Short mmCIF file of C-alpha atoms in Angstrom, two decimals:
data_model
loop_
_atom_site.label_atom_id
_atom_site.label_comp_id
_atom_site.label_asym_id
_atom_site.label_seq_id
_atom_site.Cartn_x
_atom_site.Cartn_y
_atom_site.Cartn_z
CA MET M 1 -13.27 -22.83 -82.78
CA THR M 2 -13.67 -26.07 -84.69
CA GLU M 3 -11.61 -29.23 -84.69
CA ALA M 4 -12.52 -29.94 -88.25
CA PRO M 5 -13.04 -28.35 -91.63
CA SER M 6 -16.08 -26.24 -90.93
CA ALA M 7 -17.20 -26.33 -94.49
CA PRO M 8 -20.02 -28.33 -95.99
CA GLY M 9 -19.07 -31.60 -97.58
CA ALA M 10 -15.50 -31.52 -96.14
CA THR M 11 -13.58 -34.36 -97.84
CA THR M 12 -11.67 -35.27 -94.70
CA ARG M 13 -14.70 -36.55 -92.87
CA GLY M 14 -13.95 -39.71 -90.85
CA ARG M 15 -10.22 -39.93 -91.46
CA GLU M 16 -6.97 -38.21 -90.56
CA ARG M 17 -5.19 -36.09 -93.09
CA PRO M 18 -2.13 -37.72 -94.72
CA ALA M 19 1.05 -36.95 -92.73
CA SER M 20 2.71 -35.71 -95.87
CA GLU M 21 0.03 -33.10 -96.52
CA PRO M 22 0.67 -29.75 -94.81
CA PRO M 23 -2.31 -28.80 -92.60
CA CYS M 24 -4.37 -25.79 -93.63
CA TYR M 25 -5.86 -23.43 -91.11
CA GLY M 26 -8.68 -20.97 -91.80
CA ALA M 27 -9.76 -17.63 -90.26
CA LEU M 28 -13.03 -16.05 -91.31
CA ASP M 29 -14.06 -12.59 -90.17
CA LEU M 30 -17.57 -11.30 -90.93
CA GLY M 31 -17.58 -7.68 -90.00
CA THR M 32 -19.98 -4.75 -90.44
CA ASN M 33 -18.48 -3.83 -93.83
CA ASN M 34 -16.33 -6.77 -94.98
CA CYS M 35 -16.28 -10.52 -95.17
CA ARG M 36 -12.67 -11.71 -95.08
CA LEU M 37 -11.12 -15.14 -95.27
CA LEU M 38 -7.52 -16.27 -94.84
CA ILE M 39 -6.24 -19.82 -95.33
CA ALA M 40 -2.66 -20.59 -94.36
CA THR M 41 -0.20 -23.30 -93.39
CA PRO M 42 2.30 -23.13 -90.52
CA GLN M 43 5.81 -22.16 -91.57
CA GLY M 44 8.95 -22.47 -89.48
CA ALA M 45 9.38 -22.90 -85.73
CA GLY M 46 8.83 -19.23 -84.96
CA GLY M 47 5.06 -19.26 -85.23
CA GLY M 48 4.81 -17.86 -88.75
CA PHE M 49 2.57 -19.03 -91.52
CA ARG M 50 2.32 -19.02 -95.32
CA VAL M 51 -0.88 -17.69 -96.84
CA ILE M 52 -2.20 -19.98 -99.51
CA GLU M 53 -5.46 -18.21 -100.15
CA ALA M 54 -7.10 -14.88 -99.22
CA TYR M 55 -10.52 -13.59 -100.01
CA SER M 56 -12.21 -10.29 -99.17
CA ARG M 57 -15.53 -8.91 -100.20
CA ILE M 58 -17.30 -5.64 -99.07
CA VAL M 59 -20.77 -6.75 -98.04
CA ARG M 60 -22.00 -3.87 -95.84
CA LEU M 61 -23.79 -6.21 -93.46
CA GLY M 62 -24.44 -3.32 -91.10
CA GLU M 63 -26.02 -1.02 -93.68
CA GLY M 64 -28.95 0.78 -92.10
CA LEU M 65 -28.51 -1.07 -88.77
CA GLY M 66 -28.15 2.11 -86.78
CA GLN M 67 -31.62 3.23 -87.84
CA SER M 68 -33.54 -0.10 -87.77
CA GLY M 69 -31.68 -2.13 -85.17
CA ARG M 70 -31.86 -5.13 -87.58
CA LEU M 71 -29.85 -6.63 -90.38
CA SER M 72 -31.67 -5.93 -93.67
CA GLU M 73 -32.55 -8.73 -96.04
CA ALA M 74 -30.43 -7.18 -98.82
CA ALA M 75 -27.42 -6.89 -96.49
CA MET M 76 -27.85 -10.50 -95.29
CA GLU M 77 -28.04 -11.70 -98.96
CA ARG M 78 -24.79 -9.91 -99.77
CA ALA M 79 -23.10 -11.45 -96.77
CA MET M 80 -24.43 -14.90 -97.49
CA ALA M 81 -23.11 -14.80 -101.04
CA ALA M 82 -19.62 -14.01 -99.75
CA LEU M 83 -19.88 -16.67 -97.03
CA LYS M 84 -20.86 -19.31 -99.66
CA VAL M 85 -17.79 -18.43 -101.67
CA SER M 86 -15.73 -18.70 -98.48
CA ALA M 87 -17.24 -22.11 -97.65
CA GLU M 88 -16.32 -23.41 -101.03
CA LYS M 89 -12.73 -22.21 -100.73
CA LEU M 90 -12.48 -23.88 -97.31
CA ARG M 91 -13.92 -27.13 -98.76
CA ARG M 92 -11.48 -27.08 -101.68
CA ARG M 93 -8.44 -26.42 -99.43
CA ARG M 94 -9.62 -29.12 -96.97
CA VAL M 95 -9.01 -26.93 -93.98
CA LEU M 96 -8.05 -28.80 -90.85
CA ARG M 97 -9.23 -26.16 -88.29
CA LEU M 98 -11.23 -23.05 -88.77
CA ARG M 99 -12.36 -20.25 -86.53
CA ALA M 100 -15.13 -18.12 -88.01
CA ILE M 101 -16.14 -14.96 -86.14
CA ALA M 102 -18.74 -12.20 -86.44
CA THR M 103 -18.29 -8.80 -84.86
CA GLN M 104 -20.25 -5.60 -84.29
CA ALA M 105 -23.11 -5.83 -86.77
CA CYS M 106 -24.14 -9.26 -85.45
CA ARG M 107 -23.54 -8.07 -81.86
CA MET M 108 -25.86 -5.14 -82.30
CA ALA M 109 -28.58 -6.52 -84.53
CA GLU M 110 -31.80 -7.78 -82.99
CA ASN M 111 -31.79 -10.57 -85.61
CA GLY M 112 -28.05 -11.23 -85.37
CA PRO M 113 -28.39 -14.70 -83.74
CA GLU M 114 -31.10 -15.64 -86.17
CA PHE M 115 -28.70 -14.74 -89.07
CA ILE M 116 -25.97 -16.85 -87.53
CA ASP M 117 -28.29 -19.87 -87.50
CA ARG M 118 -29.24 -19.18 -91.14
CA VAL M 119 -25.54 -19.04 -92.14
CA PHE M 120 -24.99 -22.47 -90.60
CA ASP M 121 -28.07 -23.95 -92.31
CA GLU M 122 -27.04 -22.64 -95.77
CA THR M 123 -23.26 -22.91 -95.66
CA GLY M 124 -22.25 -25.20 -92.78
CA LEU M 125 -20.16 -22.40 -91.33
CA ARG M 126 -20.62 -21.90 -87.59
CA LEU M 127 -19.97 -18.21 -86.92
CA GLN M 128 -19.19 -17.16 -83.36
CA ILE M 129 -20.12 -13.64 -82.26
CA ILE M 130 -17.14 -12.48 -80.19
CA ALA M 131 -16.98 -9.86 -77.50
CA PRO M 132 -15.28 -6.50 -78.20
CA GLN M 133 -12.45 -7.35 -75.76
CA GLU M 134 -11.54 -10.48 -77.68
CA GLU M 135 -11.76 -8.54 -80.96
CA ALA M 136 -9.22 -6.07 -79.60
CA ARG M 137 -6.89 -8.84 -78.34
CA LEU M 138 -6.95 -10.66 -81.66
CA SER M 139 -6.23 -7.42 -83.59
CA VAL M 140 -3.17 -6.84 -81.38
CA ALA M 141 -1.99 -10.42 -81.85
CA GLY M 142 -2.30 -10.06 -85.60
CA CYS M 143 -0.15 -6.91 -85.58
CA LEU M 144 2.57 -8.09 -83.15
CA ASN M 145 5.30 -8.08 -85.81
CA LEU M 146 4.66 -4.46 -86.62
CA ILE M 147 5.14 -3.19 -83.07
CA ASP M 148 8.36 -1.22 -82.61
CA ARG M 149 9.83 -2.72 -79.47
CA THR M 150 12.15 0.21 -78.98
CA ALA M 151 9.14 2.43 -78.14
CA ASP M 152 7.68 2.58 -74.65
CA ALA M 153 4.11 2.03 -75.73
CA ALA M 154 1.87 1.44 -78.76
CA LEU M 155 -1.78 2.06 -79.45
CA VAL M 156 -3.41 -0.38 -81.89
CA VAL M 157 -6.39 1.20 -83.64
CA ASP M 158 -8.62 -1.27 -85.45
CA VAL M 159 -11.21 0.77 -87.38
CA GLY M 160 -14.12 -1.49 -88.39
CA GLY M 161 -17.37 -0.82 -90.13
CA GLY M 162 -19.49 -0.72 -86.96
CA SER M 163 -16.99 -0.22 -84.15
CA THR M 164 -13.43 0.85 -83.42
CA GLU M 165 -11.22 -1.09 -81.00
CA LEU M 166 -8.35 0.74 -79.25
CA SER M 167 -5.73 -1.25 -77.42
CA TRP M 168 -3.00 0.33 -75.35
CA VAL M 169 0.18 -1.83 -75.22
CA ASP M 170 2.86 -1.27 -72.59
CA LEU M 171 6.31 -1.96 -74.00
CA ARG M 172 8.37 -0.89 -71.03
CA GLY M 173 10.42 -3.90 -70.01
CA ALA M 174 8.41 -6.21 -72.30
CA ALA M 175 10.10 -9.27 -73.72
CA PRO M 176 11.58 -8.85 -77.25
CA ALA M 177 9.03 -11.40 -78.58
CA GLY M 178 5.57 -12.55 -77.63
CA MET M 179 2.54 -10.66 -76.49
CA PRO M 180 3.36 -7.53 -74.44
CA PRO M 181 1.02 -6.39 -71.61
CA LEU M 182 -2.30 -4.95 -72.80
CA ARG M 183 -2.83 -2.15 -70.29
CA ALA M 184 -6.21 -0.97 -71.46
CA TRP M 185 -8.71 -1.42 -74.26
CA LEU M 186 -11.76 0.43 -75.47
CA SER M 187 -14.45 -0.50 -77.94
CA VAL M 188 -16.28 2.47 -79.43
CA PRO M 189 -19.59 1.55 -81.18
CA ILE M 190 -18.64 3.80 -84.13
CA GLY M 191 -17.00 2.60 -87.35
CA VAL M 192 -16.73 3.87 -90.88
CA VAL M 193 -20.23 2.64 -91.86
CA THR M 194 -22.04 3.95 -88.83
CA LEU M 195 -20.17 7.26 -88.87
CA ALA M 196 -20.77 7.81 -92.57
CA GLU M 197 -24.48 7.03 -92.10
CA ARG M 198 -24.68 9.46 -89.18
CA PHE M 199 -23.05 12.22 -91.28
CA PRO M 200 -24.21 11.97 -94.90
CA GLU M 201 -21.77 13.74 -97.15
CA GLY M 202 -24.09 15.68 -99.39
CA GLU M 203 -22.93 17.30 -102.60
CA THR M 204 -19.39 18.06 -101.46
CA ALA M 205 -17.21 17.22 -98.51
CA THR M 206 -16.47 20.23 -96.30
CA GLU M 207 -14.09 20.94 -93.46
CA THR M 208 -17.06 21.62 -91.16
CA TRP M 209 -18.63 18.24 -92.04
CA PHE M 210 -15.28 16.41 -91.53
CA ARG M 211 -14.70 18.22 -88.24
CA ALA M 212 -18.13 17.15 -86.98
CA MET M 213 -17.11 13.48 -87.47
CA VAL M 214 -13.79 14.01 -85.73
CA ASP M 215 -15.45 15.67 -82.77
CA THR M 216 -18.10 12.93 -82.50
CA MET M 217 -15.45 10.29 -82.31
CA LYS M 218 -13.37 12.31 -79.82
CA GLY M 219 -16.45 12.56 -77.62
CA GLU M 220 -16.58 8.78 -77.39
CA ILE M 221 -12.90 8.39 -76.51
CA ALA M 222 -12.17 11.41 -74.26
CA ALA M 223 -13.93 10.15 -71.17
CA PHE M 224 -11.95 6.89 -71.15
CA ARG M 225 -9.38 7.07 -68.34
CA ARG M 226 -8.10 3.54 -67.88
CA ALA M 227 -5.09 4.20 -70.12
CA ASP M 228 -4.03 7.33 -68.23
CA GLU M 229 -1.00 5.63 -66.78
CA LEU M 230 0.52 5.69 -70.28
CA ARG M 231 -0.46 9.34 -70.94
CA GLU M 232 2.99 10.75 -70.15
CA ILE M 233 4.58 8.36 -72.66
CA PHE M 234 2.35 9.61 -75.47
CA ASP M 235 2.78 13.24 -74.49
CA ALA M 236 6.57 12.74 -74.71
CA ASP M 237 6.24 11.02 -78.14
CA ARG M 238 7.74 7.79 -76.94
CA ALA M 239 4.80 5.75 -78.36
CA HIS M 240 3.45 5.00 -81.77
CA LEU M 241 0.13 4.11 -83.34
CA ILE M 242 -0.66 1.07 -85.41
CA GLY M 243 -3.69 1.54 -87.67
CA THR M 244 -5.48 -1.44 -89.16
CA SER M 245 -8.48 -1.01 -91.45
CA GLY M 246 -9.37 -0.69 -95.09
CA ALA M 247 -9.72 3.07 -94.69
CA ILE M 248 -6.25 3.50 -93.23
CA THR M 249 -4.57 1.26 -95.82
CA SER M 250 -6.44 3.36 -98.43
CA LEU M 251 -4.86 6.53 -96.89
CA ALA M 252 -1.45 4.84 -97.12
CA GLY M 253 -1.98 3.91 -100.76
CA LEU M 254 -2.94 7.51 -101.53
CA HIS M 255 0.15 8.72 -99.65
CA LEU M 256 2.33 6.45 -101.79
CA ASP M 257 0.56 7.51 -105.02
CA LEU M 258 0.13 3.83 -105.95
CA ARG M 259 -1.36 3.16 -109.41
CA ARG M 260 -2.87 -0.01 -107.94
CA TYR M 261 -3.11 -1.31 -104.39
CA GLU M 262 -0.03 -3.29 -103.39
CA ARG M 263 -0.16 -4.95 -99.99
CA SER M 264 3.58 -5.55 -99.99
CA ARG M 265 4.19 -1.77 -100.11
CA VAL M 266 1.45 -0.76 -97.75
CA ASP M 267 1.66 -3.31 -94.89
CA GLY M 268 4.19 -2.06 -92.37
CA ILE M 269 4.77 1.37 -93.86
CA TRP M 270 5.50 4.19 -91.44
CA MET M 271 3.59 7.43 -91.87
CA THR M 272 3.93 10.60 -89.91
CA ARG M 273 0.91 12.34 -88.41
CA ASN M 274 1.49 15.08 -90.98
CA ASP M 275 1.38 12.48 -93.75
CA CYS M 276 -2.02 11.32 -92.47
CA ASP M 277 -3.36 14.95 -92.35
CA ILE M 278 -2.11 15.60 -95.91
CA ALA M 279 -3.77 12.46 -97.25
CA ALA M 280 -7.07 13.34 -95.56
CA GLY M 281 -6.82 16.88 -96.94
CA ARG M 282 -6.31 15.46 -100.47
CA LEU M 283 -9.49 13.44 -100.09
CA LEU M 284 -11.45 16.44 -98.79
CA ALA M 285 -10.43 18.43 -101.84
CA ILE M 286 -11.95 15.99 -104.37
CA THR M 287 -15.47 14.80 -105.09
CA ALA M 288 -16.88 11.42 -104.16
CA ARG M 289 -16.67 10.40 -107.81
CA GLU M 290 -12.98 11.35 -107.94
CA ARG M 291 -12.39 9.39 -104.73
CA ALA M 292 -14.06 6.37 -106.36
CA GLU M 293 -11.55 6.67 -109.26
CA GLN M 294 -8.55 6.50 -106.91
CA PRO M 295 -7.02 3.01 -107.38
CA CYS M 296 -6.52 2.40 -103.67
CA ILE M 297 -10.07 3.46 -102.75
CA GLY M 298 -12.55 2.52 -105.44
CA PRO M 299 -16.32 2.90 -105.50
CA ASP M 300 -16.98 0.56 -102.53
CA ARG M 301 -14.96 2.78 -100.13
CA ALA M 302 -15.45 6.18 -101.72
CA ASP M 303 -18.10 7.13 -99.15
CA LEU M 304 -16.35 5.57 -96.16
CA VAL M 305 -12.68 6.52 -96.44
CA LEU M 306 -13.15 10.02 -94.99
CA ALA M 307 -14.99 8.61 -92.02
CA GLY M 308 -11.99 6.38 -91.41
CA ALA M 309 -9.67 9.38 -91.70
CA ALA M 310 -11.83 11.26 -89.20
CA ILE M 311 -11.62 8.39 -86.74
CA LEU M 312 -7.82 8.23 -87.09
CA GLN M 313 -7.56 12.00 -86.60
CA ALA M 314 -9.71 11.86 -83.48
CA VAL M 315 -7.37 9.28 -81.97
CA GLN M 316 -4.30 11.26 -82.96
CA GLU M 317 -5.65 14.42 -81.35
CA LEU M 318 -6.35 12.68 -78.04
CA TRP M 319 -3.35 10.32 -78.04
CA PRO M 320 -0.67 12.19 -80.04
CA CYS M 321 2.00 10.17 -81.85
CA SER M 322 4.34 11.46 -84.54
CA ARG M 323 4.53 7.98 -86.07
CA VAL M 324 1.79 5.73 -87.44
CA ARG M 325 2.45 2.28 -88.78
CA VAL M 326 -0.06 0.97 -91.29
CA ALA M 327 -1.17 -2.57 -90.96
CA ASP M 328 -2.86 -4.60 -93.73
CA ARG M 329 -3.47 -7.36 -91.16
CA GLY M 330 -5.37 -7.79 -87.95
CA LEU M 331 -8.15 -10.09 -86.78
CA ARG M 332 -7.68 -12.89 -89.31
CA GLU M 333 -3.91 -13.07 -88.68
CA GLY M 334 -4.50 -13.06 -84.89
CA ILE M 335 -6.98 -15.93 -85.28
CA LEU M 336 -4.54 -17.97 -87.38
CA LEU M 337 -1.66 -17.45 -84.99
CA SER M 338 -3.92 -18.53 -82.07
CA LEU M 339 -5.05 -21.65 -83.91
CA MET M 340 -1.48 -22.60 -84.94
CA SER M 341 0.03 -21.93 -81.48
CA ASP M 342 -2.37 -24.43 -80.04
CA ARG M 343 -1.67 -27.19 -82.50
CA GLY M 344 1.24 -28.78 -80.45
CA GLY M 345 -0.92 -29.16 -77.33
CA ARG M 346 -3.71 -30.68 -79.31
CA ARG M 347 -1.42 -33.25 -80.96
CA ARG M 348 -0.22 -34.22 -77.49
CA ARG M 349 -3.75 -34.58 -76.25
CA ARG M 350 -4.72 -36.68 -79.22
CA ARG M 351 -1.79 -39.06 -78.63
CA ARG M 352 -2.98 -39.55 -75.04
CA GLY M 353 -6.63 -39.78 -75.89
CA GLY M 354 -6.62 -41.72 -79.17
CA SER M 355 -8.02 -40.90 -82.55
CA ARG M 356 -10.56 -38.25 -83.29
CA SER M 357 -13.29 -37.88 -85.88
CA VAL M 358 -13.49 -35.03 -88.32
CA GLY M 359 -16.66 -33.50 -89.70
CA VAL M 360 -18.56 -30.41 -90.41
CA GLN M 361 -19.15 -28.19 -87.37
#
């Protein structure tokens, strides 16, 4: 993570920010499907923050990666365009600290490190390719406020474009606030983009085609045994799921019959397992063009949303929960909370060590 505004031409170079000006923090997440940026200022003593700017663009960086093993030039150009927009927003907001991460597509791609260097050369943004374990931890941190502490366990499911992170959280005897124990985590190298590419839809979606996606995902999860100590809790329905991804929020929007996507109505909503099955069934019953016309799906996700529904169903069949909480939050929020929680210690270190310089990282 950077000490300074990691955007080209940052206007705070060489001087401290005025004390009267609230500090801005930035979190940038370049995934297999999306480029997402969140800029926020700390708010209150409880570790919260106020979002002052958010940006998201579907870039499909991992398109074709499963077949070629490389990021394509077209995919890199799409991602670079979004990253240049992000860099400009960071420059304009004069972000004090930024953490910019890249996930599965850059982890997998033979030319991932080369692309990271190119991003720095063209935008000044230094992306860090993070490990799956850290990706899972940050997703849980970003969803902490959505965990029902009256349950005995929770399973956070972060469905990305190129991978899915599952994090089993033990809530038995956990403190009413803060990070509860993470008993197990699993990163499956399958996300909505890779699954959709493995199972092209064809003319119409069918139950057989959808079932093949579900079974493929189940095959990746079923052999994982490190969370077995929590199995009894799930079997007794004393746990709940938290689902974070564009595909899952799209299912929630469909469930609510929203005429346009409204984050305030989707983030934190509880759905039953039956609600999820009904929403997936509605999507299976319509064409790809009709899915594209759904206001909470749109053309960019029309060919991916059923892959996301299949991943969620696979998890629900193996780790049954009657309740699912939908999260329109995750990695970026976890990054921001991590940056802001560290600001007190850094202020103390600066007082002991003197002034610091600020510049592009």
